[in-house]
Amino acid sequence: MADIIRLLSDTVANQIAAGEVIQRPSSAVKEMLENAVDAGASRIELILLDAGKTLIQVVDNGNGMSETDARMCFERHATSKLRSIDDLFTLFTMGFRGEALASIASVAQVELKSRRREEEVGTRVVVEGGNFISQDVCAYQEGTSISVKNLFYNVPARRNFLKSNQVETRHVQEEFIRIALSNPHVHFSLHHNESQIFDLKEGNYRQRITALFGNNYKERLVPVEEDTSVVKVEGYIGKPEFSRKNRGEQYFFVNNRFIKDSYLHHAVSSAFDSVMSKDSYASYWLKLRIDPAMIDVNIHPTKTEIKFQHERDVYAILKAAVKRALGKYSVAPSLDFENEPSFDLPLSKLNDVPVQPQIRVNPNYNPFHLEKSTGIHPNEHAVNRQHSPAFKAYSPTDIKTWLETNRDMPSQQSFLKEKIEDGPVVELLNVFETLDDFRFVQVAPKSALAAFNRGFVIFDIPGARERMSYERYLNAFSRQQLNSQQQLFPPQIQLTPNDFLLVRELSDDLRKMGFDISEFGQNTIVLHGVPAGLDAGTEEQILQRLLEQYRLNKDKLQLSMHENLARSIARSIILREQANYSSRELRQLAIDLLHCDQPFYGVNGQSILRYVRSDQMNDLLQNKLGF
Ligand code: ADP
Ligand code: MG
């Protein structure tokens, strides 16, 4: 009898391997995007037709391939990333098996175009069903484009196994999101059947998350950071109150590779145990950095599983890191200095306004005893701020001098030292609430500043007032209706027909906010009561502005009714004229702000409170922080 064992042809071997590596369009997408990242691209486009069943094209501006490489890359075990088995343990690239392109090419019609920077012309290679078709010279931009057409066209059994376009699109999108998350410095875009689904400009991790999941995530993220000799953990967790009823936003990246790991997942979710109900899921976007020698990513061809050498340590560290982040946040979120590029300190505007120094600095000045002694700002004595003179801004020189004189205040209270672990909110509240003569100055029409031995804070006054009102009114809908202050002589207000209808439509919610309104004939209402705490004489105007703002937001933004109402009234309240504030008022404002859920950001996501610790102060005084 003849021998029956034969070596498989490469084509068949590749098709078998393809079954393992390429199960559906999303697997090809993953491999191709990773290759583009590995090629050092800063811009990567993914173009799909019919969920990738008809076309998957990835265009990158990376290193490109030489004529030989462009052909070689379709060979099995052809890789530029791994030479010996030892390299496996020092590897930070995504690919390394050299299997992906060979597998993809064996089950699709593939066209590759590529040019390296140093080359004048590009090269074009066509491979179909694992068979080399052609290679020629072509004009092409720097980088690589790979088009994969009709995936599984030659393996009908597999093609039939594909799910609906909707399902396959979801898979593709998920892969895209994972890779976009692990590479926030790369500009990614995704087009599907001619429409653009994502266009993600390069940015930091936080910006990438919000670009992918929505702008409202800005306020939902709590930073996590832990650096140990075993593992470095960084990233974000979602605040418990935004946890979801279904699984979803749970991302682990180990050395920038997305992984699924139920053990690590358990570490995170158990850290959430005490702050979340059992039927909801925590969201997280965590990146672990580990010495590649301490992990083995080689255990599954699609590489979403990983083996850790110090599994228990990693578990413990991860859990502790998340707990700590939650602990800080449960009092309030911690300060994120790596902020959005639009970060705009109101104070920086001072640079444009050259103002003569007005204030003589008192060398004996001590911010811990003041109010009674020599003020450094005339505003202190402005009792009736409506009639006080126009506000005079401090010049940058004044501020520097002021900070320099006040920075080395001896610590009045030893507890200030002990509390350093508590996160900025608790730390600041401790100082402001305990020392009741703690001194604030208004350094610009909209900015207030206070310094103490550990640094200084600066906050945006209208931004703070808006944030406080917003949270207060928003709570009025979900928790407790606000008190209404009855008017002695309830005014009649004539509204436009539209506003009249709007008041009618919103009447229940206006009542919860503290507006007690009745209708009085055509387009006229009577204002019996107003939210307690509004400045006397401004109520009517505030209601009118509230309606106007509500209408405006409705056209511009997609907000829920309550969100819109809370934003509108907060905005109406701060539209009042500029005022000068006394130190006492500013201190109270700062304390109220720190009691907000989100003291660091304004209603529109802008930064409104900044705490600069003394170790960062030197940079600041040398103009390095943008002042
Ligand atoms: P691996 O990524 O595991 O090395 P692949 O089959 O995915 O294997 O790719 C084979 C080789 O083709 C890579 O090692 C790389 O040299 C080259 N390559 C693939 N895609 C690109 C690309 N977009 N730009 C430059 N080179 C690429
Ligand atoms: Mg690869």
XYZ file of C-alpha atoms in Angstrom, residues 365 370-385 388-389 391 394 402 437-443 448-449 580-587:
39
model
C 0.624 89.575 56.128
C -7.082 88.319 58.498
C -10.215 90.148 57.725
C -9.531 92.529 60.608
C -5.910 93.510 59.960
C -4.637 95.444 56.962
C -6.399 94.130 53.932
C -4.441 93.704 50.799
C -7.427 94.381 48.670
C -9.840 97.282 48.842
C -12.756 94.965 48.113
C -12.673 93.746 51.636
C -14.322 96.917 52.760
C -16.889 96.984 50.041
C -19.909 96.255 52.137
C -22.484 96.954 49.541
C -21.012 95.365 46.502
C -18.658 99.375 45.037
C -16.248 100.811 42.465
C -13.279 95.881 39.925
C -4.401 92.272 39.882
C 1.539 87.893 46.501
C -10.665 83.609 58.842
C -9.093 81.950 55.891
C -8.434 84.593 53.342
C -9.536 84.802 49.721
C -8.912 87.545 47.227
C -10.654 88.304 44.018
C -7.766 88.652 41.611
C -10.748 84.130 43.263
C -7.480 83.017 44.776
C -17.040 92.354 43.982
C -16.922 89.668 46.604
C -15.509 89.839 50.081
C -13.106 87.248 51.351
C -15.850 85.809 53.516
C -18.219 85.412 50.589
C -15.539 83.826 48.461
C -14.645 81.401 51.179
